Amino acid sequence: MWKGNRGNEFMSTMGQVDQTQAGAHSITKLKVLVIAGARPNFMKVAPFLQAAKAHNQRLQGSGTEVECRLVHTGQHYDEKMSDVFFRELGIGKPDVNLEVGSGSHAVQTATIMIKFEPVCLEYKPDWLVVVGDVNSTLACTLVAKKLGINVAHIEAGLRSYDRAMPEEINRLVTDSISDLFLTPSPDADENLLKEGIPREKIVLVGNIMIDSLVTNLKQASASKILEKVGAKAKEFVFVTLHRPSNVDDKASLSRIMEELRRLSERLPIVFSMHPRTCKMLETFGIDGSSNPRFQIIEPVGYHDSLCLARNARLVLTDSGGLQEETTYFQTPCLTLRQNTERPITVTLGSNKLTNVSQLRADLNTVFEGVPLKCQIPPLWDGNTGVRCIEAILQHPARVAKA
Ligand code: UD1
Ligand code: UDP
């Protein structure tokens, strides 16, 4: 079952609590399974894995080694939705790939659970680390908790308060059974406290996506995507849309595409199209043709995406991650949604919620250069991965003290 570059090492330590005695020194091993399944997960697990590696390298004969094993559920599987991120983020191959693929929510969630349980039974981790709010996050949390494994949720506590969003269900269920809540912003702490989560289990660590952004700024600056699409810095709109509320309804998707075509007469558009959106355009028979002012392109890699988000005059999106990245870059962002689980990107950052009816007026405001709020939230500083490792290591002490 185990594949990739960490497999052999894993087999030799499986199921043991290693105590390497060297004179007075001793190393205790903490075994951690880390889950990634869909595009927005890869840039969240990379900093955690890097921080664990750096922590282990600093150990000098005594302390706790954090041994990580990466499981890719295979929820996303296209080269442009998955492999490219492993390469660009330097994660290396996952230790195991469950290869679950696409399906209905029930099929996908259940398949992940069935395939993930034996991985837990074999490796016997001390901790499961999950990120974000996708089906893989929920499925693996359920499996681990029923096996008595501790779960740390990175990006815990975010709430849109919209239960029509599949992600909101995933967030609520994951947070109702996790053991350690690693939050990106104070609003998340408040949500968790309101839900009765004990204070000592919540640690405000900051935004882990920003760790990846900061680490990859140089590569993003070297991206050739602007030349490739013939776009000039600050003279184009970067669009990404994939939420079912926008793209799974024919009337909604038609109207959005019409508005975008109209907008492209004013400012060129680069629309990196998610496979769900592509599929729905085809299903509904909506015109998805590209032209030099309205370019529909396949999903781009991480460095290209950062480059587009940083250099756009405006980002129009329904992506969670892009709301955060534009806040960091201070690029104006219009989010085509009724709500956001990331309110700090609106209260402090450069994000504003919009809808199709209001879009033209909101675009005018941006093009007229009305200044937006442009603060980077506290702890979105590139060091969240390190704080996550520290929080896991300190967890027993924090909980015992309470
Ligand atoms: C998922 C997440 C969503 C996240 C998004 C990030 C859930 C419930 N949703 O939505 O929170 O914002 O990922 O991109 O977990 N497809 C491909 N190739 C792939 C992957 C998907 O063609 O590599 C197509 C398939 O037709 C599939 C559809 O996209 O049915 C939707 O994929 P799915 O993973 O079910 O949901 P996303 O919309 O990607
Ligand atoms: N992203 C990317 N290529 C694209 C579109 C997005 O690399 O074509 C990156 C983006 O920069 C961010 C992450 O994917 O880091 C966001 O993922 P997505 O929008 O798929 O999911 P969400 O954040 O909405 O859950």
CSV table of C-alpha atoms and ligand atoms in Angstrom, one decimal:
chain,number,residue,atom,x,y,z
A,1,MET,CA,0.0,0.0,0.0
A,2,TRP,CA,2.7,2.5,0.9
A,3,LYS,CA,4.3,4.3,-2.0
A,4,GLY,CA,6.6,7.3,-2.4
A,5,ASN,CA,9.8,8.4,-1.0
A,6,ARG,CA,9.1,7.8,2.7
A,7,GLY,CA,7.8,4.2,2.5
A,8,ASN,CA,10.7,2.1,3.6
A,9,GLU,CA,11.6,4.3,6.5
A,10,PHE,CA,7.9,4.0,7.6
A,11,MET,CA,7.9,0.2,7.4
A,12,SER,CA,10.8,0.0,9.8
A,13,THR,CA,9.2,2.2,12.5
A,14,MET,CA,5.6,1.2,12.2
A,15,GLY,CA,3.6,0.9,15.3
A,16,GLN,CA,6.4,1.6,17.7
A,17,VAL,CA,6.9,4.4,20.2
A,18,ASP,CA,10.5,4.9,19.5
A,19,GLN,CA,12.9,5.6,22.4
A,20,THR,CA,16.4,6.0,21.0
A,21,GLN,CA,18.6,6.0,24.0
A,22,ALA,CA,22.0,7.7,23.6
A,23,GLY,CA,23.6,8.1,27.0
A,24,ALA,CA,21.5,10.6,29.0
A,25,HIS,CA,19.7,11.7,25.9
A,26,SER,CA,16.5,10.3,24.5
A,27,ILE,CA,14.3,10.9,21.5
A,28,THR,CA,10.6,10.3,21.7
A,29,LYS,CA,8.7,9.9,18.4
A,30,LEU,CA,5.4,11.5,17.8
A,31,LYS,CA,3.7,9.8,14.7
A,32,VAL,CA,1.6,12.2,12.6
A,33,LEU,CA,-0.6,11.4,9.6
A,34,VAL,CA,-1.1,14.5,7.5
A,35,ILE,CA,-4.0,14.6,5.0
A,36,ALA,CA,-4.3,16.4,1.7
A,37,GLY,CA,-6.9,15.7,-0.9
A,38,ALA,CA,-7.9,18.8,-3.0
A,39,ARG,CA,-6.1,21.7,-4.6
A,40,PRO,CA,-6.4,24.2,-1.6
A,41,ASN,CA,-4.9,21.5,0.8
A,42,PHE,CA,-1.5,21.3,-0.8
A,43,MET,CA,-0.4,24.8,0.0
A,44,LYS,CA,-1.6,24.2,3.6
A,45,VAL,CA,0.2,20.9,4.3
A,46,ALA,CA,3.5,22.0,2.8
A,47,PRO,CA,4.4,24.5,5.5
A,48,PHE,CA,3.4,22.0,8.2
A,49,LEU,CA,5.7,19.3,6.7
A,50,GLN,CA,8.5,21.8,6.3
A,51,ALA,CA,8.2,23.0,9.9
A,52,ALA,CA,8.2,19.4,11.2
A,53,LYS,CA,11.4,18.7,9.2
A,54,ALA,CA,13.1,21.8,10.5
A,55,HIS,CA,12.0,20.9,14.1
A,56,ASN,CA,13.5,17.4,13.8
A,57,GLN,CA,16.8,18.8,12.4
A,58,ARG,CA,17.1,21.1,15.4
A,59,LEU,CA,16.8,18.1,17.9
A,60,GLN,CA,20.2,17.4,19.4
A,61,GLY,CA,19.9,14.0,20.9
A,62,SER,CA,16.9,14.7,23.0
A,63,GLY,CA,13.3,15.8,22.6
A,64,THR,CA,10.3,14.8,20.5
A,65,GLU,CA,10.7,14.0,16.9
A,66,VAL,CA,7.7,14.7,14.8
A,67,GLU,CA,7.5,11.9,12.2
A,68,CYS,CA,5.1,12.9,9.4
A,69,ARG,CA,3.5,10.7,6.9
A,70,LEU,CA,1.5,12.3,4.1
A,71,VAL,CA,-1.7,10.8,2.8
A,72,HIS,CA,-3.2,12.1,-0.5
A,73,THR,CA,-6.8,11.0,-0.7
A,74,GLY,CA,-6.9,11.5,-4.5
A,75,GLN,CA,-10.0,13.7,-4.3
A,76,HIS,CA,-8.3,15.9,-6.9
A,77,TYR,CA,-6.2,13.9,-9.3
A,78,ASP,CA,-5.6,15.9,-12.6
A,79,GLU,CA,-2.0,16.9,-13.2
A,80,LYS,CA,-3.2,20.6,-13.0
A,81,MET,CA,-5.2,20.1,-9.8
A,82,SER,CA,-2.7,17.9,-7.9
A,83,ASP,CA,0.7,16.9,-9.2
A,84,VAL,CA,1.8,20.4,-10.1
A,85,PHE,CA,1.5,21.5,-6.5
A,86,PHE,CA,3.6,18.6,-5.2
A,87,ARG,CA,6.4,19.7,-7.6
A,88,GLU,CA,6.1,23.4,-7.0
A,89,LEU,CA,5.7,23.3,-3.3
A,90,GLY,CA,8.6,20.8,-2.9
A,91,ILE,CA,6.4,18.3,-0.9
A,92,GLY,CA,7.7,15.2,-2.6
A,93,LYS,CA,5.5,12.3,-3.4
A,94,PRO,CA,2.8,11.4,-0.8
A,95,ASP,CA,3.5,8.3,1.3
A,96,VAL,CA,0.2,6.9,0.2
A,97,ASN,CA,-2.4,7.8,-2.4
A,98,LEU,CA,-5.9,6.5,-1.7
A,99,GLU,CA,-6.9,7.4,-5.3
A,100,VAL,CA,-10.6,7.9,-4.5
A,101,GLY,CA,-11.3,10.2,-7.4
A,102,SER,CA,-14.6,12.1,-8.0
A,103,GLY,CA,-18.1,11.1,-6.9
A,104,SER,CA,-21.2,12.3,-5.1
A,105,HIS,CA,-20.6,13.6,-1.6
A,106,ALA,CA,-21.7,10.3,0.0
A,107,VAL,CA,-19.6,8.2,-2.4
A,108,GLN,CA,-16.5,10.3,-2.1
A,109,THR,CA,-16.7,10.7,1.6
A,110,ALA,CA,-17.5,7.0,2.2
A,111,THR,CA,-14.7,5.8,-0.2
A,112,ILE,CA,-12.1,7.9,1.6
A,113,MET,CA,-13.3,6.5,4.9
A,114,ILE,CA,-13.1,2.9,3.8
A,115,LYS,CA,-9.7,3.4,2.2
A,116,PHE,CA,-8.2,5.5,5.0
A,117,GLU,CA,-9.1,3.2,7.9
A,118,PRO,CA,-6.5,0.5,7.1
A,119,VAL,CA,-3.9,3.3,6.8
A,120,CYS,CA,-4.6,4.4,10.4
A,121,LEU,CA,-4.7,0.8,11.7
A,122,GLU,CA,-1.3,0.1,10.0
A,123,TYR,CA,0.6,3.2,11.0
A,124,LYS,CA,-1.1,3.8,14.4
A,125,PRO,CA,-0.5,7.6,14.5
A,126,ASP,CA,-0.5,9.6,17.6
A,127,TRP,CA,-2.1,12.5,15.7
A,128,LEU,CA,-4.0,13.1,12.5
A,129,VAL,CA,-3.5,16.6,11.0
A,130,VAL,CA,-6.3,17.8,8.7
A,131,VAL,CA,-6.5,21.2,6.9
A,132,GLY,CA,-9.4,23.2,5.5
A,133,ASP,CA,-12.9,22.1,4.8
A,134,VAL,CA,-13.1,19.6,1.9
A,135,ASN,CA,-14.6,16.2,2.0
A,136,SER,CA,-11.2,14.6,2.7
A,137,THR,CA,-10.9,16.7,5.8
A,138,LEU,CA,-14.2,15.4,7.2
A,139,ALA,CA,-13.8,11.8,6.1
A,140,CYS,CA,-10.4,11.3,7.6
A,141,THR,CA,-11.4,13.1,10.9
A,142,LEU,CA,-14.3,10.7,11.3
A,143,VAL,CA,-12.2,7.6,10.8
A,144,ALA,CA,-9.4,8.8,13.1
A,145,LYS,CA,-11.7,9.8,16.0
A,146,LYS,CA,-13.5,6.5,15.9
A,147,LEU,CA,-10.1,4.8,16.3
A,148,GLY,CA,-9.2,7.1,19.2
A,149,ILE,CA,-6.6,9.1,17.4
A,150,ASN,CA,-6.1,12.8,18.3
A,151,VAL,CA,-7.1,15.2,15.5
A,152,ALA,CA,-5.6,18.6,15.0
A,153,HIS,CA,-7.5,20.8,12.6
A,154,ILE,CA,-5.6,23.5,10.8
A,155,GLU,CA,-7.9,26.4,9.7
A,156,ALA,CA,-10.4,25.5,12.4
A,157,GLY,CA,-13.3,27.7,13.4
A,158,LEU,CA,-14.1,29.4,10.1
A,159,ARG,CA,-17.8,29.7,9.6
A,160,SER,CA,-19.9,31.1,6.7
A,161,TYR,CA,-23.1,30.3,8.7
A,162,ASP,CA,-24.5,29.0,5.4
A,163,ARG,CA,-25.4,25.3,5.7
A,164,ALA,CA,-26.2,25.1,2.0
A,165,MET,CA,-22.4,25.1,1.5
A,166,PRO,CA,-21.0,21.5,1.6
A,167,GLU,CA,-17.8,23.0,3.2
A,168,GLU,CA,-19.8,24.5,6.1
A,169,ILE,CA,-21.0,21.0,7.0
A,170,ASN,CA,-17.5,19.7,6.8
A,171,ARG,CA,-16.2,22.5,9.0
A,172,LEU,CA,-18.9,22.0,11.6
A,173,VAL,CA,-18.6,18.2,11.9
A,174,THR,CA,-14.8,18.3,11.9
A,175,ASP,CA,-14.7,20.9,14.6
A,176,SER,CA,-17.3,19.1,16.7
A,177,ILE,CA,-14.9,16.2,17.2
A,178,SER,CA,-11.4,17.5,16.8
A,179,ASP,CA,-9.0,17.8,19.8
A,180,LEU,CA,-6.8,20.7,18.8
A,181,PHE,CA,-8.1,23.8,17.0
A,182,LEU,CA,-5.4,25.7,15.1
A,183,THR,CA,-7.1,28.9,14.0
A,184,PRO,CA,-6.2,31.5,11.4
A,185,SER,CA,-7.9,34.6,12.9
A,186,PRO,CA,-9.6,35.8,16.1
A,187,ASP,CA,-13.1,35.4,14.5
A,188,ALA,CA,-12.5,31.7,14.3
A,189,ASP,CA,-11.6,31.5,18.0
A,190,GLU,CA,-14.8,33.3,18.8
A,191,ASN,CA,-16.9,30.9,16.7
A,192,LEU,CA,-15.4,27.9,18.4
A,193,LEU,CA,-15.9,29.4,21.9
A,194,LYS,CA,-19.5,30.1,21.1
A,195,GLU,CA,-19.8,26.4,20.1
A,196,GLY,CA,-18.5,25.3,23.5
A,197,ILE,CA,-15.0,24.4,22.6
A,198,PRO,CA,-12.7,24.8,25.6
A,199,ARG,CA,-10.3,27.7,25.4
A,200,GLU,CA,-7.2,25.5,26.1
A,201,LYS,CA,-7.9,23.5,22.9
A,202,ILE,CA,-7.8,26.6,20.7
A,203,VAL,CA,-4.5,28.1,19.5
A,204,LEU,CA,-4.5,31.1,17.2
A,205,VAL,CA,-1.6,30.2,14.9
A,206,GLY,CA,-2.3,32.4,11.9
A,207,ASN,CA,-2.8,31.6,8.3
A,208,ILE,CA,-0.8,28.7,7.0
A,209,MET,CA,-1.6,29.4,3.3
A,210,ILE,CA,0.4,32.6,3.8
A,211,ASP,CA,3.4,30.6,4.8
A,212,SER,CA,3.4,29.0,1.3
A,213,LEU,CA,2.8,32.3,-0.3
A,214,VAL,CA,5.7,33.9,1.4
A,215,THR,CA,8.0,30.9,0.7
A,216,ASN,CA,7.1,30.9,-3.0
A,217,LEU,CA,7.2,34.7,-3.7
A,218,LYS,CA,10.4,34.5,-5.6
A,219,GLN,CA,9.2,31.7,-7.9
A,220,ALA,CA,5.9,33.6,-8.4
A,221,SER,CA,7.8,36.6,-9.5
A,222,ALA,CA,9.7,34.5,-12.0
A,223,SER,CA,6.5,33.1,-13.5
A,224,LYS,CA,6.0,33.7,-17.2
A,225,ILE,CA,2.2,33.5,-17.1
A,226,LEU,CA,1.7,37.2,-17.9
A,227,GLU,CA,3.7,36.9,-21.1
A,228,LYS,CA,1.9,33.6,-21.9
A,229,VAL,CA,-1.5,35.1,-21.7
A,230,GLY,CA,-0.4,38.5,-23.1
A,231,ALA,CA,-1.5,40.4,-20.0
A,232,LYS,CA,0.0,43.6,-18.6
A,233,ALA,CA,0.4,44.1,-14.8
A,234,LYS,CA,-2.6,45.9,-13.3
A,235,GLU,CA,-4.4,45.9,-16.6
A,236,PHE,CA,-6.4,42.6,-16.4
A,237,VAL,CA,-8.9,40.9,-14.2
A,238,PHE,CA,-8.1,37.4,-12.8
A,239,VAL,CA,-11.2,35.2,-12.4
A,240,THR,CA,-11.6,31.9,-10.7
A,241,LEU,CA,-15.1,30.5,-9.9
A,242,HIS,CA,-16.1,27.0,-8.8
A,243,ARG,CA,-18.7,27.1,-6.0
A,244,PRO,CA,-21.7,25.0,-6.7
A,245,SER,CA,-23.9,28.0,-5.8
A,246,ASN,CA,-22.4,29.9,-8.8
A,247,VAL,CA,-21.7,27.2,-11.3
A,248,ASP,CA,-24.1,24.3,-10.8
A,249,ASP,CA,-27.2,26.4,-11.7
A,250,LYS,CA,-27.7,27.1,-15.4
A,251,ALA,CA,-29.3,30.5,-14.9
A,252,SER,CA,-26.6,31.7,-12.5
A,253,LEU,CA,-23.7,30.4,-14.6
A,254,SER,CA,-25.2,32.0,-17.8
A,255,ARG,CA,-25.6,35.3,-16.2
A,256,ILE,CA,-22.1,35.3,-14.7
A,257,MET,CA,-20.6,34.5,-18.1
A,258,GLU,CA,-22.6,37.3,-19.8
A,259,GLU,CA,-21.4,39.8,-17.2
A,260,LEU,CA,-17.8,38.6,-17.6
A,261,ARG,CA,-18.0,39.0,-21.4
A,262,ARG,CA,-19.3,42.5,-20.9
A,263,LEU,CA,-16.6,43.3,-18.4
A,264,SER,CA,-13.9,42.0,-20.8
A,265,GLU,CA,-14.8,44.8,-23.2
A,266,ARG,CA,-13.5,47.2,-20.5
A,267,LEU,CA,-10.6,45.2,-19.1
A,268,PRO,CA,-9.1,41.9,-20.4
A,269,ILE,CA,-10.0,38.9,-18.3
A,270,VAL,CA,-7.9,35.8,-17.5
A,271,PHE,CA,-10.3,33.1,-16.3
A,272,SER,CA,-8.5,30.1,-14.9
A,273,MET,CA,-11.3,27.6,-15.1
A,274,HIS,CA,-11.9,24.9,-12.5
A,275,PRO,CA,-12.9,21.5,-13.9
A,276,ARG,CA,-16.3,21.7,-12.2
A,277,THR,CA,-17.0,25.0,-14.0
A,278,CYS,CA,-15.8,23.6,-17.3
A,279,LYS,CA,-18.0,20.5,-16.9
A,280,MET,CA,-21.0,22.7,-16.1
A,281,LEU,CA,-20.5,25.0,-19.1
A,282,GLU,CA,-20.5,21.9,-21.3
A,283,THR,CA,-23.5,20.3,-19.5
A,284,PHE,CA,-25.6,23.5,-19.8
A,285,GLY,CA,-24.4,24.3,-23.4
A,286,ILE,CA,-23.2,27.7,-22.3
A,287,ASP,CA,-20.6,29.5,-24.6
A,288,GLY,CA,-17.2,28.9,-23.1
A,289,SER,CA,-15.2,30.2,-26.0
A,290,SER,CA,-12.1,32.2,-25.4
A,291,ASN,CA,-10.8,35.3,-27.2
A,292,PRO,CA,-7.8,37.6,-26.5
A,293,ARG,CA,-9.8,39.8,-24.2
A,294,PHE,CA,-11.7,37.0,-22.5
A,295,GLN,CA,-9.2,34.2,-22.0
A,296,ILE,CA,-10.4,31.0,-20.5
A,297,ILE,CA,-7.5,28.9,-19.6
A,298,GLU,CA,-6.9,25.5,-17.8
A,299,PRO,CA,-6.2,25.7,-14.1
A,300,VAL,CA,-2.7,27.2,-13.6
A,301,GLY,CA,0.0,26.1,-11.2
A,302,TYR,CA,0.6,27.7,-7.8
A,303,HIS,CA,3.4,30.1,-8.9
A,304,ASP,CA,1.3,31.3,-11.9
A,305,SER,CA,-1.7,31.7,-9.7
A,306,LEU,CA,0.2,33.8,-7.2
A,307,CYS,CA,1.6,35.9,-10.0
A,308,LEU,CA,-1.8,36.5,-11.5
A,309,ALA,CA,-3.3,37.4,-8.1
A,310,ARG,CA,-0.5,39.8,-7.3
A,311,ASN,CA,-0.5,41.5,-10.7
A,312,ALA,CA,-4.2,41.7,-11.4
A,313,ARG,CA,-6.0,45.1,-11.3
A,314,LEU,CA,-8.8,43.1,-9.6
A,315,VAL,CA,-9.5,39.5,-8.7
A,316,LEU,CA,-13.1,38.2,-9.1
A,317,THR,CA,-13.5,34.9,-7.3
A,318,ASP,CA,-15.5,32.6,-5.1
A,319,SER,CA,-12.3,30.8,-3.8
A,320,GLY,CA,-11.5,30.8,-0.2
A,321,GLY,CA,-7.8,30.8,-0.8
A,322,LEU,CA,-7.8,33.7,-3.3
A,323,GLN,CA,-9.7,35.9,-0.8
A,324,GLU,CA,-6.7,35.4,1.5
A,325,GLU,CA,-4.0,35.7,-1.0
A,326,THR,CA,-5.4,39.0,-2.4
A,327,THR,CA,-5.6,40.3,1.2
A,328,TYR,CA,-1.9,39.6,1.6
A,329,PHE,CA,-1.1,41.1,-1.8
A,330,GLN,CA,-3.5,44.0,-1.2
A,331,THR,CA,-5.0,43.4,-4.6
A,332,PRO,CA,-8.7,44.4,-4.8
A,333,CYS,CA,-10.9,41.3,-4.6
A,334,LEU,CA,-14.6,41.0,-5.4
A,335,THR,CA,-16.0,37.7,-4.0
A,336,LEU,CA,-19.1,36.5,-5.8
A,337,ARG,CA,-20.8,35.0,-2.8
A,338,GLN,CA,-23.5,36.0,-0.2
A,339,ASN,CA,-21.2,35.2,2.7
A,340,THR,CA,-17.7,34.4,3.6
A,341,GLU,CA,-16.2,32.2,6.2
A,342,ARG,CA,-13.1,34.5,6.0
A,343,PRO,CA,-14.7,37.8,7.3
A,344,ILE,CA,-11.3,39.2,8.2
A,345,THR,CA,-10.5,39.5,4.5
A,346,VAL,CA,-13.4,42.0,4.3
A,347,THR,CA,-13.0,43.8,7.7
A,348,LEU,CA,-9.2,44.2,7.4
A,349,GLY,CA,-8.3,43.1,3.9
A,350,SER,CA,-9.0,44.2,0.3
A,351,ASN,CA,-12.0,41.8,-0.2
A,352,LYS,CA,-15.7,42.8,-0.8
A,353,LEU,CA,-18.7,40.5,-1.3
A,354,THR,CA,-20.7,41.0,-4.4
A,355,ASN,CA,-23.4,39.5,-6.5
A,356,VAL,CA,-24.2,39.5,-10.2
A,357,SER,CA,-26.7,42.4,-9.9
A,358,GLN,CA,-24.2,44.5,-8.0
A,359,LEU,CA,-21.1,43.5,-9.9
A,360,ARG,CA,-21.0,46.4,-12.3
A,361,ALA,CA,-21.4,49.0,-9.6
A,362,ASP,CA,-18.7,47.3,-7.5
A,363,LEU,CA,-16.4,47.1,-10.5
A,364,ASN,CA,-16.8,50.9,-11.1
A,365,THR,CA,-15.8,51.6,-7.5
A,366,VAL,CA,-12.6,49.6,-8.0
A,367,PHE,CA,-11.8,51.1,-11.3
A,368,GLU,CA,-12.4,54.6,-10.0
A,369,GLY,CA,-9.6,53.8,-7.6
A,370,VAL,CA,-11.6,54.3,-4.4
A,371,PRO,CA,-9.1,53.1,-1.7
A,372,LEU,CA,-9.9,49.7,-0.1
A,373,LYS,CA,-9.0,48.6,3.3
A,374,CYS,CA,-5.6,47.0,2.9
A,375,GLN,CA,-4.3,45.5,6.1
A,376,ILE,CA,-2.6,42.2,6.5
A,377,PRO,CA,-4.1,40.4,9.5
A,378,PRO,CA,-1.9,39.6,12.5
A,379,LEU,CA,0.0,36.3,12.3
A,380,TRP,CA,-0.3,36.0,8.5
A,381,ASP,CA,3.4,36.2,8.6
A,382,GLY,CA,4.9,33.0,7.2
A,383,ASN,CA,5.5,31.3,10.5
A,384,THR,CA,2.2,29.5,11.1
A,385,GLY,CA,3.6,26.0,10.3
A,386,VAL,CA,6.1,26.4,13.1
A,387,ARG,CA,3.4,27.5,15.5
A,388,CYS,CA,1.3,24.5,14.5
A,389,ILE,CA,4.1,22.1,15.4
A,390,GLU,CA,4.6,23.9,18.7
A,391,ALA,CA,0.9,23.7,19.5
A,392,ILE,CA,0.8,19.9,18.9
A,393,LEU,CA,3.9,19.4,21.1
A,394,GLN,CA,2.4,21.5,23.9
A,395,HIS,CA,-1.1,20.1,23.6
A,396,PRO,CA,-1.0,17.6,26.5
A,397,ALA,CA,0.4,20.2,28.9
A,398,ARG,CA,-2.2,22.8,27.9
A,399,VAL,CA,-5.1,20.4,28.4
A,400,ALA,CA,-3.7,19.0,31.7
A,401,LYS,CA,-3.3,22.5,33.1
A,402,ALA,CA,-6.9,23.4,32.3
B,1,UD1,C1,-13.7,20.8,-3.9
B,1,UD1,C2,-14.1,21.1,-2.5
B,1,UD1,C3,-14.2,22.6,-2.3
B,1,UD1,C4,-12.9,23.3,-2.7
B,1,UD1,C5,-12.5,22.8,-4.1
B,1,UD1,C6,-11.2,23.4,-4.4
B,1,UD1,C7,-15.6,19.5,-1.3
B,1,UD1,C8,-17.0,19.3,-0.9
B,1,UD1,N1,-15.4,20.6,-2.1
B,1,UD1,O1,-14.7,21.2,-4.7
B,1,UD1,O2,-14.4,23.0,-1.0
B,1,UD1,O3,-13.1,24.7,-2.7
B,1,UD1,O4,-12.4,21.4,-4.2
B,1,UD1,O5,-10.9,23.4,-5.8
B,1,UD1,O6,-14.7,18.9,-0.8
B,1,UD1,N2,-12.7,17.2,-11.3
B,1,UD1,C9,-11.8,16.9,-12.3
B,1,UD1,N3,-10.5,16.7,-12.0
B,1,UD1,C10,-10.0,16.8,-10.7
B,1,UD1,C11,-10.9,17.0,-9.7
B,1,UD1,C12,-12.2,17.2,-10.0
B,1,UD1,O7,-12.1,16.9,-13.5
B,1,UD1,O8,-8.8,16.6,-10.5
B,1,UD1,C13,-14.1,17.5,-11.7
B,1,UD1,C14,-14.9,16.2,-11.6
B,1,UD1,O9,-15.9,16.3,-12.6
B,1,UD1,C15,-15.7,16.4,-10.3
B,1,UD1,C16,-15.8,17.9,-10.2
B,1,UD1,O10,-14.6,18.4,-10.8
B,1,UD1,O11,-16.9,15.8,-10.2
B,1,UD1,C17,-15.9,18.4,-8.7
B,1,UD1,O12,-14.8,17.9,-7.9
B,1,UD1,P1,-15.0,17.7,-6.3
B,1,UD1,O13,-13.7,17.3,-5.7
B,1,UD1,O14,-16.2,16.9,-6.1
B,1,UD1,O15,-15.4,19.2,-5.8
B,1,UD1,P2,-14.8,20.6,-6.2
B,1,UD1,O16,-15.8,21.4,-6.9
B,1,UD1,O17,-13.5,20.4,-6.8
B,2,UDP,N1,-5.0,28.2,-7.5
B,2,UDP,C1,-4.1,27.7,-8.4
B,2,UDP,N2,-4.4,27.7,-9.7
B,2,UDP,C2,-5.6,28.1,-10.2
B,2,UDP,C3,-6.6,28.6,-9.2
B,2,UDP,C4,-6.2,28.7,-7.9
B,2,UDP,O1,-3.0,27.3,-8.0
B,2,UDP,O2,-5.9,28.0,-11.4
B,2,UDP,C5,-4.6,28.3,-6.1
B,2,UDP,C6,-4.8,29.6,-5.4
B,2,UDP,O3,-3.7,30.5,-5.6
B,2,UDP,C7,-5.0,29.2,-4.0
B,2,UDP,C8,-5.7,27.9,-4.0
B,2,UDP,O4,-5.4,27.4,-5.4
B,2,UDP,O5,-3.7,29.0,-3.4
B,2,UDP,C9,-7.2,28.0,-3.8
B,2,UDP,O6,-7.8,26.8,-4.1
B,2,UDP,P1,-9.3,26.7,-4.7
B,2,UDP,O7,-9.7,28.0,-5.2
B,2,UDP,O8,-9.3,25.5,-5.6
B,2,UDP,O9,-10.1,26.3,-3.4
B,2,UDP,P2,-10.7,27.1,-2.1
B,2,UDP,O10,-9.6,27.9,-1.5
B,2,UDP,O11,-11.9,27.9,-2.6
B,2,UDP,O12,-11.2,26.0,-1.2
